[in-house]
Each structure stands twice: as structure tokens, then as C-alpha cells.
GROMACS .gro file of C-alpha atoms in nm:
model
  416
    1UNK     CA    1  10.483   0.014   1.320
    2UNK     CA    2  10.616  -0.022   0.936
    3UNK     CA    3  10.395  -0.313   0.843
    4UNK     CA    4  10.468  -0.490   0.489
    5UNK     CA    5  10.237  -0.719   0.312
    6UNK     CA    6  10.334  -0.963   0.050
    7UNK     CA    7  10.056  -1.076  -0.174
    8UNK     CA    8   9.996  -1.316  -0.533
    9UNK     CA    9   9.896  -1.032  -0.747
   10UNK     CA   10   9.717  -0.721  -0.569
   11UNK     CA   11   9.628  -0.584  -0.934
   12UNK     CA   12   9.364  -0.858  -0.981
   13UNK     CA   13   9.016  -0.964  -0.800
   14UNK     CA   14   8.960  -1.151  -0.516
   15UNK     CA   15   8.857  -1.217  -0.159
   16UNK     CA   16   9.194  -1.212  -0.064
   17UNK     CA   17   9.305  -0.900  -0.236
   18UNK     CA   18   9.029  -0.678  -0.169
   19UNK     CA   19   9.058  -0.792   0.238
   20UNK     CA   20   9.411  -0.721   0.190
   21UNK     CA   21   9.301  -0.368   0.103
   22UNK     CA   22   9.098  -0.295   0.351
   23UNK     CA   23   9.310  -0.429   0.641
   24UNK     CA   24   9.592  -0.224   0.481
   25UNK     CA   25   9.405   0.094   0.457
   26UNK     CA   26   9.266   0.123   0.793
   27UNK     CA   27   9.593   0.016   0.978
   28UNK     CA   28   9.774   0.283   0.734
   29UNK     CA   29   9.545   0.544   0.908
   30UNK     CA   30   9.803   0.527   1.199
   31UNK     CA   31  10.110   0.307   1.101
   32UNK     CA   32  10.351   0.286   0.794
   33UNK     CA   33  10.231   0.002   0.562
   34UNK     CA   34  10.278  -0.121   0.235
   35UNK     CA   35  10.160  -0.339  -0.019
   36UNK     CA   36  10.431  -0.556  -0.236
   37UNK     CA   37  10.284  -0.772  -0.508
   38UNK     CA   38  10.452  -1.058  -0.641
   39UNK     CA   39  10.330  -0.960  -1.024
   40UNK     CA   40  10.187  -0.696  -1.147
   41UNK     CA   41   9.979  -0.712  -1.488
   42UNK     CA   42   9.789  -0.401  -1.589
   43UNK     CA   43   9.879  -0.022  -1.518
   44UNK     CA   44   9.602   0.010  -1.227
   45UNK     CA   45   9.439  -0.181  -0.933
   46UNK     CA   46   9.103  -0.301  -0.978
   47UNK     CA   47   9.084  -0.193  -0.624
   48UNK     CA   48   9.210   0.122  -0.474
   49UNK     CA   49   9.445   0.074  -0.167
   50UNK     CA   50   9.398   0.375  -0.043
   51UNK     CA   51   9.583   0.727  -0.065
   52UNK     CA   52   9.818   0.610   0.274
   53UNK     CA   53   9.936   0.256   0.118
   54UNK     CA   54  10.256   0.179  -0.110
   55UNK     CA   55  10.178  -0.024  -0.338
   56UNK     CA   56  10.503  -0.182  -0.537
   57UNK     CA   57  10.587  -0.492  -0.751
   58UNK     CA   58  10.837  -0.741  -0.809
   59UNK     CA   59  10.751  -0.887  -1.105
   60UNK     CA   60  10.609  -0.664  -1.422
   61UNK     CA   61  10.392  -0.885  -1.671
   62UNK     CA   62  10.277  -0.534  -1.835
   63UNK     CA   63  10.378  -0.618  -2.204
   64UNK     CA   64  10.365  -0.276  -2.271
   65UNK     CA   65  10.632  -0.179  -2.033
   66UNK     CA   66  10.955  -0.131  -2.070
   67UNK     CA   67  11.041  -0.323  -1.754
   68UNK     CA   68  10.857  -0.634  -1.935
   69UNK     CA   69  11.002  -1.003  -1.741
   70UNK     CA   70  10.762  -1.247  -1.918
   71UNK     CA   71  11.048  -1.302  -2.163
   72UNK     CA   72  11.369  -1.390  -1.968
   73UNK     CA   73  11.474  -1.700  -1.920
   74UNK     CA   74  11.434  -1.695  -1.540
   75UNK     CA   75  11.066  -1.653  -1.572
   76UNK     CA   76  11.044  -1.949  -1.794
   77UNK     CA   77  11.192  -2.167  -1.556
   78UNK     CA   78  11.005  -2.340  -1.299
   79UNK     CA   79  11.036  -2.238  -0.958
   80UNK     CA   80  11.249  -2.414  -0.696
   81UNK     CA   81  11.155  -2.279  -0.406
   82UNK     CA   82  10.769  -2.202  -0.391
   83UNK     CA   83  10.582  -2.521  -0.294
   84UNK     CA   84  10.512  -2.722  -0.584
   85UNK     CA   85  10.224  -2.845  -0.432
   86UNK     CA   86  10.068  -2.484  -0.373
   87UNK     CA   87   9.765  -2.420  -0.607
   88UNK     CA   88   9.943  -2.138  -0.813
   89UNK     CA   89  10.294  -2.300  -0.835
   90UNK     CA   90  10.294  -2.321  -1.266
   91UNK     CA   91  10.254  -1.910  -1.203
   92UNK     CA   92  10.586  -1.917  -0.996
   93UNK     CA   93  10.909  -1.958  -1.139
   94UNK     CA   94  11.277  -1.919  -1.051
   95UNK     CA   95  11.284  -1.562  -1.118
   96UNK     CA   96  10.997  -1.499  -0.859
   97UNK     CA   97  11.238  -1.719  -0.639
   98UNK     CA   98  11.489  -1.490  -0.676
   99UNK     CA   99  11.299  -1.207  -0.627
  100UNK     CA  100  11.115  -1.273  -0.377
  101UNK     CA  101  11.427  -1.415  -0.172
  102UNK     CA  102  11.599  -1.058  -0.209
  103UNK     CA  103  11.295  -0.842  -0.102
  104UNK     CA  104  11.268  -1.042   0.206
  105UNK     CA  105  11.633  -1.075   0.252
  106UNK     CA  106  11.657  -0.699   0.276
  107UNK     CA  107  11.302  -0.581   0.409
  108UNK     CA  108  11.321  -0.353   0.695
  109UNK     CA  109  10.981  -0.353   0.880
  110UNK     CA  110  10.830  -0.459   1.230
  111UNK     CA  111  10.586  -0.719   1.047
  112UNK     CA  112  10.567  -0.896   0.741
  113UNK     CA  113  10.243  -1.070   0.631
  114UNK     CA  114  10.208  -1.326   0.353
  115UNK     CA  115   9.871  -1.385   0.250
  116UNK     CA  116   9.922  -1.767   0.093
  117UNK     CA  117  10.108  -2.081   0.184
  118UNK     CA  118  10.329  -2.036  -0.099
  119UNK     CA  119  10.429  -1.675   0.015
  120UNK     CA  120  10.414  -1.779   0.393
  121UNK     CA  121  10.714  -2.077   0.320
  122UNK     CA  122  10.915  -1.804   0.175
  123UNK     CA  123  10.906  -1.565   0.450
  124UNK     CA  124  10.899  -1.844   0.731
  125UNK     CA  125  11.282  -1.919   0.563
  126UNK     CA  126  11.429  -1.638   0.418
  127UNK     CA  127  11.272  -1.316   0.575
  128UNK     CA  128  11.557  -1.141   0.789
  129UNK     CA  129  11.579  -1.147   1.166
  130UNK     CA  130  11.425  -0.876   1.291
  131UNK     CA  131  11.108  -0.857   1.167
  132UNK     CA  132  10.822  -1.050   1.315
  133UNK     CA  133  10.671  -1.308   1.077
  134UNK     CA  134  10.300  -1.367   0.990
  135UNK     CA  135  10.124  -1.616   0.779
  136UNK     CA  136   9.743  -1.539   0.661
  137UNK     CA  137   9.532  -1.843   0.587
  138UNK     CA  138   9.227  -1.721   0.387
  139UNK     CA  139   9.125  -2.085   0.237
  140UNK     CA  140   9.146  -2.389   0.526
  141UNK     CA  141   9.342  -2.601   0.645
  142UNK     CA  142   9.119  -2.913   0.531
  143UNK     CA  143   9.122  -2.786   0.196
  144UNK     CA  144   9.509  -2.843   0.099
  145UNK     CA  145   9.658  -3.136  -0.037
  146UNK     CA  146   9.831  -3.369   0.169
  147UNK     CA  147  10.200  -3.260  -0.014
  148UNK     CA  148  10.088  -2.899   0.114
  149UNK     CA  149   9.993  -2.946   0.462
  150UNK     CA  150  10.375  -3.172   0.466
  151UNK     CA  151  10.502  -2.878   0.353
  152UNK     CA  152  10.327  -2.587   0.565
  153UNK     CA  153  10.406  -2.837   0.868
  154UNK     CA  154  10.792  -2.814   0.782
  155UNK     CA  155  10.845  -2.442   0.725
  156UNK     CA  156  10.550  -2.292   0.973
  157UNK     CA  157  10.711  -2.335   1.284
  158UNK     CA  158  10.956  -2.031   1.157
  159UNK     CA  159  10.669  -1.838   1.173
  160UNK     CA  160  10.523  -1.627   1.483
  161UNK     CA  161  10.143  -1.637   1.404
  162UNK     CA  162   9.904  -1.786   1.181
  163UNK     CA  163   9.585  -1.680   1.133
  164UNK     CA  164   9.309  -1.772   0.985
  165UNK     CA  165   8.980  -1.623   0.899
  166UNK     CA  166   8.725  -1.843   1.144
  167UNK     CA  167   8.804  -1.966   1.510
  168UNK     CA  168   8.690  -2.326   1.345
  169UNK     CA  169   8.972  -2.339   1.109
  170UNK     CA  170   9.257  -2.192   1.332
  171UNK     CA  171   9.121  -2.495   1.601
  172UNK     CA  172   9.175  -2.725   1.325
  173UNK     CA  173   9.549  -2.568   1.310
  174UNK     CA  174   9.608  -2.624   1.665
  175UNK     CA  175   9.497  -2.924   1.692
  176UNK     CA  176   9.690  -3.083   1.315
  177UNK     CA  177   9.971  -2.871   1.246
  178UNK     CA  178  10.201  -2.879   1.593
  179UNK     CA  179  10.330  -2.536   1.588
  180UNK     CA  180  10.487  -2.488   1.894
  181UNK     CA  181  10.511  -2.110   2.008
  182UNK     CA  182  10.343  -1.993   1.689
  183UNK     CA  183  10.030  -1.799   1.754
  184UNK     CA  184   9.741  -1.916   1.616
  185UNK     CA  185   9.482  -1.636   1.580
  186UNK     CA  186   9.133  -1.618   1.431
  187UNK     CA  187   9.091  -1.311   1.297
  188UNK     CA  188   8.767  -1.296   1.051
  189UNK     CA  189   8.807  -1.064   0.712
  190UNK     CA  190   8.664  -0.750   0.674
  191UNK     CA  191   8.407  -0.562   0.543
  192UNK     CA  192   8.345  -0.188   0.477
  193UNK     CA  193   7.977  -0.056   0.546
  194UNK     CA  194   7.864   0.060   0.212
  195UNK     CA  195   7.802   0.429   0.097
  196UNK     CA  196   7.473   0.358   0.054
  197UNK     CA  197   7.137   0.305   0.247
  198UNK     CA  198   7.067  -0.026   0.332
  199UNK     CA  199   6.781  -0.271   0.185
  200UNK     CA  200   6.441  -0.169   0.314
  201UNK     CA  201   6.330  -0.527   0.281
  202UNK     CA  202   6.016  -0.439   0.031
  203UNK     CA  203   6.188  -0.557  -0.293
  204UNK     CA  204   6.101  -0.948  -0.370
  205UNK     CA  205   6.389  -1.004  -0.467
  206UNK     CA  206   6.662  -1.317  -0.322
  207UNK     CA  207   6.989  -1.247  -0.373
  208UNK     CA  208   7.306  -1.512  -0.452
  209UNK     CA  209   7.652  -1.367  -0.502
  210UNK     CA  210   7.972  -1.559  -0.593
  211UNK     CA  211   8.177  -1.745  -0.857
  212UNK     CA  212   7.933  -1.996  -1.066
  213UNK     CA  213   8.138  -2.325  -0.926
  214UNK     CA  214   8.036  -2.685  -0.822
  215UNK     CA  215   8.095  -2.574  -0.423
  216UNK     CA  216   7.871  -2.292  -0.439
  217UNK     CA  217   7.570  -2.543  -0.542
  218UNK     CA  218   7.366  -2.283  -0.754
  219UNK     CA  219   7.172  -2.632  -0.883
  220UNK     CA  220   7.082  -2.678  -0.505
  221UNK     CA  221   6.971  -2.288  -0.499
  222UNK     CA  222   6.749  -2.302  -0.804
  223UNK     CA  223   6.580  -2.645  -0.740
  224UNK     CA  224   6.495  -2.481  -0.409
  225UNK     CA  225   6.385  -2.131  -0.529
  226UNK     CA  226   6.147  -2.414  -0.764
  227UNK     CA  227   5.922  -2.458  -0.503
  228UNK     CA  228   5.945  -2.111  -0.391
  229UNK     CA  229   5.759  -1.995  -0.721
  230UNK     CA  230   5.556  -2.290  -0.665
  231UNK     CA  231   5.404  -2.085  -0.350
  232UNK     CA  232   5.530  -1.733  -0.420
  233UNK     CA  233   5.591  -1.683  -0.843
  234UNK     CA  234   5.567  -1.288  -0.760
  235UNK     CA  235   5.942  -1.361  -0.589
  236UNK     CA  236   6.210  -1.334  -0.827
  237UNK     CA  237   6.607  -1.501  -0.796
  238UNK     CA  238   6.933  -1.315  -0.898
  239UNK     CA  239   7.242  -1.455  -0.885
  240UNK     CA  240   7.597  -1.267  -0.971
  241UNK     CA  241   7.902  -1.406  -1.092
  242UNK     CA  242   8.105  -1.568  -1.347
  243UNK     CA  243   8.238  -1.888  -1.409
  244UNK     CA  244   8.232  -2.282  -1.539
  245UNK     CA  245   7.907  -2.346  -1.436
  246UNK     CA  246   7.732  -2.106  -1.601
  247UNK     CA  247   7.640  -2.333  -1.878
  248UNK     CA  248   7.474  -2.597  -1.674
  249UNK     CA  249   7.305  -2.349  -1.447
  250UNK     CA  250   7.117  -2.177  -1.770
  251UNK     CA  251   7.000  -2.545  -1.889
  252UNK     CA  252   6.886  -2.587  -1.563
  253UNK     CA  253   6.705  -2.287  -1.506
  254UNK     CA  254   6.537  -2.339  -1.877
  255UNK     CA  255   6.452  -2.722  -1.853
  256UNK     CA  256   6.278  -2.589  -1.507
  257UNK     CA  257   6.055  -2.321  -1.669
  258UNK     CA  258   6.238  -2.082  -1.432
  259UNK     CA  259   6.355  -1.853  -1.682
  260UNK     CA  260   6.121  -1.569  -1.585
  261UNK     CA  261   6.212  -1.580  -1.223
  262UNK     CA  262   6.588  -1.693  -1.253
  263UNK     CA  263   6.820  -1.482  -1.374
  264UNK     CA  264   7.206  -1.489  -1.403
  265UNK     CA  265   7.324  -1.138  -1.388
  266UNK     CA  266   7.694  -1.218  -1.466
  267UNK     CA  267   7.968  -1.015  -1.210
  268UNK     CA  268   7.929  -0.690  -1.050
  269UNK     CA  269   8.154  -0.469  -0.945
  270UNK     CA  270   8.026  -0.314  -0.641
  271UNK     CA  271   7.798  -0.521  -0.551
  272UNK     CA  272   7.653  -0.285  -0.308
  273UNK     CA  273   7.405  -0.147  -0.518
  274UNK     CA  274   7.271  -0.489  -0.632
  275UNK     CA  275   7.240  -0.607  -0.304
  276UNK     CA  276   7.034  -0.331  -0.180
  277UNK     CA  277   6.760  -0.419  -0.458
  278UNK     CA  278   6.691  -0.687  -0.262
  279UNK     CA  279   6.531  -0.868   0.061
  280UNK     CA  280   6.653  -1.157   0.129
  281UNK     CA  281   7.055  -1.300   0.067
  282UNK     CA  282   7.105  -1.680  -0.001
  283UNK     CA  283   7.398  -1.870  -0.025
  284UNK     CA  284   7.419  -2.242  -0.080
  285UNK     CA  285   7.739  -2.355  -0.064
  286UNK     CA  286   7.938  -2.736  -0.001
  287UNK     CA  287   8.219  -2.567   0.167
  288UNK     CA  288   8.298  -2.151   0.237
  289UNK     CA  289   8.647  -2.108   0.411
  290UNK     CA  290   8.481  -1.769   0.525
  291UNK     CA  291   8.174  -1.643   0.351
  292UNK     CA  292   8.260  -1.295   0.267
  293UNK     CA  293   7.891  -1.248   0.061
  294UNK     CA  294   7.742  -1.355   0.366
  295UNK     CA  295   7.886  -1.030   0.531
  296UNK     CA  296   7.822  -0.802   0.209
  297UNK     CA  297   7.531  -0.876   0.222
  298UNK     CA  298   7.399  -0.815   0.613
  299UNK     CA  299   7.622  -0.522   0.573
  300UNK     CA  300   7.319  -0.381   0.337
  301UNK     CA  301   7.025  -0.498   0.603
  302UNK     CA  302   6.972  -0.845   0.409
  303UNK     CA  303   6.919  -1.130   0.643
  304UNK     CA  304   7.110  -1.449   0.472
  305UNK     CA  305   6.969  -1.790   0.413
  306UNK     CA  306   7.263  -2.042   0.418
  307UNK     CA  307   7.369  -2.336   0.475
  308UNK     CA  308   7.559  -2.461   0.786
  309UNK     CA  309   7.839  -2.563   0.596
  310UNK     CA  310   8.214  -2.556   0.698
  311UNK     CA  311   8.366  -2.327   0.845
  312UNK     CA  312   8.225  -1.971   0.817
  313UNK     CA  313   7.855  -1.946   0.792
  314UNK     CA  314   7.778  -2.076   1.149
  315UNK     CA  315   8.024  -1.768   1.297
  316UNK     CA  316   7.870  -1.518   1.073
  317UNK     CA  317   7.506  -1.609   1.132
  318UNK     CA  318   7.321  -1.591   1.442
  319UNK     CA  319   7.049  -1.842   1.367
  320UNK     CA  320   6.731  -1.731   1.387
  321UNK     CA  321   6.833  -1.350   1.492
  322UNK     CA  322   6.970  -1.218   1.194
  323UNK     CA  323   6.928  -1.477   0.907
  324UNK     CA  324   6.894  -1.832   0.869
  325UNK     CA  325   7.085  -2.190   0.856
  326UNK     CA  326   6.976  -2.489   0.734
  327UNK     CA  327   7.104  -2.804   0.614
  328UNK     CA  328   7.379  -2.821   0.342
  329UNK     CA  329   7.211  -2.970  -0.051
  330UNK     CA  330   6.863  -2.962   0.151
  331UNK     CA  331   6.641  -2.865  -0.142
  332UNK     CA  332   6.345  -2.867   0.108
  333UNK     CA  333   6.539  -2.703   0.403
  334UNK     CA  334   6.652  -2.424   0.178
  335UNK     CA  335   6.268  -2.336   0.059
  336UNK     CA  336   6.154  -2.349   0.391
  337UNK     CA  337   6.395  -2.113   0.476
  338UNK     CA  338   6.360  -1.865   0.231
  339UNK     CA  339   5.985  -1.909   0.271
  340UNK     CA  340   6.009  -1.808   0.644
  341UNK     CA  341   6.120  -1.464   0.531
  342UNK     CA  342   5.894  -1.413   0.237
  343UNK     CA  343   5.612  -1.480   0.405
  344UNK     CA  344   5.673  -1.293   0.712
  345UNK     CA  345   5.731  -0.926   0.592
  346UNK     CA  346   5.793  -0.833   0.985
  347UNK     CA  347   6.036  -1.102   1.061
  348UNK     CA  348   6.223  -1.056   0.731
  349UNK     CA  349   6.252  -0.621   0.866
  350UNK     CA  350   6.332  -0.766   1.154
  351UNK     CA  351   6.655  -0.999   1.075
  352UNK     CA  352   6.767  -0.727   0.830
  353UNK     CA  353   6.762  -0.466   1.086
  354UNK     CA  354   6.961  -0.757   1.375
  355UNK     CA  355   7.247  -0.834   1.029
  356UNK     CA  356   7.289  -0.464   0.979
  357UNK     CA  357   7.343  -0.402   1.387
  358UNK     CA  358   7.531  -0.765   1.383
  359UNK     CA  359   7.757  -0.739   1.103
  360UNK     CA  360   7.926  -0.392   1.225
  361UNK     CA  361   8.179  -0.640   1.422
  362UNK     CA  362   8.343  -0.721   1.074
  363UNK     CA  363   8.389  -0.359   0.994
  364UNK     CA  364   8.763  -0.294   0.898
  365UNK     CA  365   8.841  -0.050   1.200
  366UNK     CA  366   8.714  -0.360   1.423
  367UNK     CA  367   8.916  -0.652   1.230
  368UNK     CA  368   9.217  -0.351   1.230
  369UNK     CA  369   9.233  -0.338   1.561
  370UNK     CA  370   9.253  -0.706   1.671
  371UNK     CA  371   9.528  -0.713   1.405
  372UNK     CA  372   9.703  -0.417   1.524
  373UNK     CA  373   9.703  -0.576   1.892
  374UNK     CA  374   9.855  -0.910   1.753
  375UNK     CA  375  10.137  -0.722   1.541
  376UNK     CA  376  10.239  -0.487   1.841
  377UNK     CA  377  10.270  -0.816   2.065
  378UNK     CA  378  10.475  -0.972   1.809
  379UNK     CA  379  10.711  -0.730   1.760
  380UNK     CA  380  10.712  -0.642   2.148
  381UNK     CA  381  10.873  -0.969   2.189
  382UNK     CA  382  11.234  -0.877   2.218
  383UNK     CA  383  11.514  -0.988   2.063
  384UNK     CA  384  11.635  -1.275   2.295
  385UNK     CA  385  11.237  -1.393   2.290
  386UNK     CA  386  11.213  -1.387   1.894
  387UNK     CA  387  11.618  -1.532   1.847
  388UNK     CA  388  11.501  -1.786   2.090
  389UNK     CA  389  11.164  -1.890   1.900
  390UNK     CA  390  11.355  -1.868   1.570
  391UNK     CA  391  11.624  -2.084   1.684
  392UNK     CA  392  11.330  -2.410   1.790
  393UNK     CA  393  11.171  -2.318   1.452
  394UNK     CA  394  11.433  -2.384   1.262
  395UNK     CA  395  11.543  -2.684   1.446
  396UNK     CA  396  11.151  -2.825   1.441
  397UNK     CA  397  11.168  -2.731   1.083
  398UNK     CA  398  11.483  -2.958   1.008
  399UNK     CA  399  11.345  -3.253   1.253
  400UNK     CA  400  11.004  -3.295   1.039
  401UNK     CA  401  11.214  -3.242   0.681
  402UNK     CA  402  11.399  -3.564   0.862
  403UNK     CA  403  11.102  -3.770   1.009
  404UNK     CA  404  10.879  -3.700   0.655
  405UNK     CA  405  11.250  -3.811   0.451
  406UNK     CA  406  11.223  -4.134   0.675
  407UNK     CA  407  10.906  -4.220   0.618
  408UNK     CA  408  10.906  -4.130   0.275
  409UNK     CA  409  11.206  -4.404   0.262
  410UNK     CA  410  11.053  -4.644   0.436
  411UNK     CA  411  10.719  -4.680   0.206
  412UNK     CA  412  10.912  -4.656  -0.103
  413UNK     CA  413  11.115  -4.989   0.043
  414UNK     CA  414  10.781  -5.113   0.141
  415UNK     CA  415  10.693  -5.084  -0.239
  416UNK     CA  416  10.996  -5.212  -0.336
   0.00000   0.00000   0.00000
């Protein structure tokens, strides 16, 4: 199969874009696939696609190239056609409209994938018959505006799958979005095993990975890791990562005396290496649409401490085999937890050993191959099958635009 992928910016870092890569890579080990980022803004990937992967642009933000857009008037104008509501509309503008209309418009593959709801609306309307149509979900449903999910509910019935990255959120799909002979598939993200050996599990040392923001509740982490030093002060507490919270994590960490057991390590690229200094993995997030450090981190023998929050953690984590869950913003709960493995030096082996065995089911020639079975179905559909599903798209597509235009009439009399 020639398999394209369409993707925000595939020269950055991110979840999205480094699962992107992988999938890419290992599906390019036997099919034709490529890689087309919207923009492109420095010379190199952070991330290497691999040797078998195109990787092309539509948009060059490289002010040191001679194919420079940032200027023209196009790219100063907003954009018409990519939701407005989507979380990186202000980055969109009419000449990504444009542009990404006329790749679509003359793409000639079996599958095309967009990896965001703002890329999924334009290929649900203007990717050419012909190829079949796939929308990636890597956040949730639950976490879109209401304007978005109006939106998404519009255009995705144009699409042939959907698919998200845990079975909770795609149920959540099923069950709110009424997509009608669209394929809803939960297929998780994936994770490479690393080129290194795993954690033995003698370091005392708990590991946190992620972006320093409210939802991943560091506060919650280091209150908790508090009365950890309280019991065990020969245990120490990194934590990787950048962001706006880094401020009010430090104060906390000082006003708590922690600062000798604490300590904010800023990012890390690999992480691998930092991972495998350490014992135990914690994460203590409000909310994780997947919970992609949860896999890094089994991947190099840590069992994982987190919280049961929505959606991934609880589909990752076999409780009480190969790490923990406990209660989300539980200071004591999380303690406990991390407790139970400190002071159990043969349970802790013993979980690292089940996540190392456990987590192999995320490895990219696994994930691959559940996304090479959906592709080949899709595009095994036939051309009557796909016109036909196309055709009841379009028309579902026109009779919500109508129904939402009503109702947005009616209230606006109401107000009246």
C-alpha cells in the first residue's frame, strides 16, 4: 500500500510526532509511506523518520530559505477553512488552506491519515475519491470544546475510520459522535524497546517524566514523595520536563525542605537513559489522553505508580502485576503506593520484570500491524462500497450543518 500521512509540523517535538514516526517507519519496512508536514521550520527533524520514509513540506517557515512563506500575504491571512475552534487555528491561515486543499486534491495513495481534527476536516472534504480516509485522535474526545466536537460531528462522517489511542475514548466516540459506517478503532501509540538494558531496580531513585503543567499535578507528586522522605529520606525524586509550572514547583519543593531529595532535571532527549537510573516510575496526572511515559518507562523494567485517571493509565497498567494505581490528587494514596515498592525490594524486581514482559504489546511492529490490518480493509472496500459510504457522508454531513444552523437560529430568537 502507498500510505500518506499528514501531520501539524513533523520537524518539532511531541507525542504525536514522534508516534507518527514510529508507526511510519515500521509500516515503511513493507509498504510505500510518506510523511507530509503542514510547516516546516528548521533544516532537520528532531526525530529521524527513518531511512524508508519521505518526508516533505508544504509550508517553509525556514527564514533562511529561499522558499521563505512567512511573508506573503496569504500566510498573514487567517484561515477559512481549518476549524477555528481547533487549538492551533491562529497557526493556520489561508495559504495553508490553499495548500493543503491542493495536496489532497491531487494525492495519489491507498490511505491518507491526518493526525488532528483540524487536518482530519480537511481530508474528510477535500481528499480525492479514491483513497481511503483516516482520522487519528491522539487527545480525547472529552477534551474539545463544544464548537469542535459541532464541527468534527459535521465533517467526520466523510471519513472511513477514526481512531483513537485507548478503547475508553473511541467508546466515548461511538457512543457521542454518530458516525454511521465510520470505523471506530482503538489503536494505542507506540513505543520502541530501548537500545539499552533495562533498570535493575537497585537505584532509589522515582522517576516523573512530562511537561511541568497544572494536569500533570507535580504539586500532588511532591507533597506525596513528602512523606516518602518522612519514612525513606535515602529515596530521592527526579522529574523531567519543561514548562509553566516550573516556577511554582521549585517554591514548592524549597518551602518543603525537599530540595535535597527533589530535583527538576529540565527535558531530556532520550529519555531512555534517565529512566534506567531509576526504580520506580510515577506519574500523577488529572487527565492523560494516553500516557505515553507510562509505556517509556515499563519499556525500561520500571513498574509505574499512577493514578487511575482518564483514559489511559487503567489500559496500560495491570494493577498490582506490573505497577500500581491509586486514586487521582490522593496525597496519601500516592505515598502508599510508592512505599509498597520501596519497601519491598522483591516486589518492586518483580513488577519491573511483569512491565518489561507487559509493555512489549505497545512495541511498534505490534501497533504496525493492527494498523496495517485496518488500512488493507479500508482500501479493500471497493469502489461501489467506498462511493456508496462517501455518498451518506456527505449527505449526513450537510443534514447536521442544517439541524446545528436551526438550532443555532432558534436560540439566537430565543435571545432576541
Amino acid at each position: 500500500m502507498h500510505i500518506s500521512f499528514l501531520i501539524h509540523n513533523a520537524y518539532g517535538i511531541g507525542g504525536t510526532i514522534r508516534t507518527t514516526y514510529n508507526l511510519a517507519g515500521t509500516l515503511a519496512e513493507h509498504h510505500d509511506v510518506e510523511i507530509v508536514s503542514v510547516f516546516r521550520h528548521r533544516d532537520e527533524p528532531v526525530f529521524a523518520p527513518g531511512d524508508k520514509v519521505r518526508l516533505r513540506h508544504l509550508v517553509d517557515l525556514r527564514k533562511d530559505s529561499p522558499g521563505y512563506e512567512g511573508d506573503e500575504l496569504e500566510y498573514r491571512t487567517p484561515a477559512s477553512f481549518f476549524p477555528a475552534a481547533e487549538g492551533r487555528y491562529k497557526q493556520y491561515s489561508a495559504l495553508t488552506d490553499r495548500k493543503i486543499a491542493e495536496h489532497l486534491r491531487g494525492l495519489d495513495c491507498d490511505v491518507v491519515v491526518g493526525t488532528r481534527p483540524g487536518l482530519n476536516v480537511h481530508i474528510a472534504q477535500q481528499a480525492r475519491r479514491g483513497p481511503a480516509r483516516v482520522g487519528q485522535e491522539h487527545l480525547t474526545l472529552s477534551t474539545h470544546s463544544p464548537q469542535l466536537k459541532l464541527t468534527l460531528r459535521t465533517h467526520y462522517p466523510r471519513l472511513d475510520a477514526v481512531t483513537t489511542v485507548t478503547e475508553a475514548d473511541a467508546r466515548t466516540y461511538r457512543k457521542l459522535m454518530r458516525l454511521p459506517g465510520v470505523r471506530v478503532e482503538a489503536v494505542p501509540n507506540s513505543i520502541p524497546a530501548p537500545a539499552l538494558a533495562p533498570a535493575d531496580g537497585s537505584g532509589k531513585w522515582v522517576i516523573a517524566a512530562g511537561r511541568l503543567a497544572p494536569a500533570k499535578r507535580y504539586d500532588v507528586l511532591i507533597r506525596a514523595f513528602e512523606k516518602v522522605v518522612a519514612e525513606r529520606p535515602d529515596w530521592r525524586l527526579r522529574i523531567y520536563g519543561a514548562g509553566a509550572e516550573r516556577g511554582k514547583l521549585r517554591a514548592l519543593i524549597d518551602k518543603r525542605g525537599l530540595y535535597n531529595h527533589v530535583y527538576l532535571m529540565g527535558p531530556a532527549t532520550p529519555l531512555e537513559p534517565e529512566w534506567v537510573k531509576g526504580s520506580i516510575g510515577a506519574v500523577t496526572s488529572s487527565l492523560e489522553s494516553f500516557g505515553m511515559t507510562i509505556v517509556e518507562a515499563m519499556r525500561c523494567g520500571l513498574p509505574v505508580v499512577s493514578t487511575d485517571c482518564p483514559h489511559g493509565p487503567g489500559e496500560i497498567i495491570d494493577d498490582g502485576v506490573d505497577g500500581l494505581l491509586v486514586p487521582v490528587g490522593k496525597v496519601d494514596a500516592i505515598a502508599a503506593g510508592l512505599l509498597k515498592l520501596i519497601n519491598d525490594d522483591e516486589l518492586r524486581r518483580r513488577m519491573g520484570a511483569k512491565a518489561l514482559e507487559n509493555s512489549a504489546r505497545f512495541d511498534p511492529a505490534e501497533v504496525a500491524g493492527r494498523y496495517e490490518s485496518l488500512f488493507a480493509d479500508l482500501a479493500g472496500r471497493g469502489n461501489l462500497r467506498g462511493s456508496l459510504h462517501r455518498t451518506r457522508g456527505a449527505l449526513l454531513s450537510s443534514a447536521f450543518q442544517a439541524k446545528d444552523r436551526s438550532r443555532t437560529a432558534l436560540r439566537r430568537v430565543r435571545a432576541a
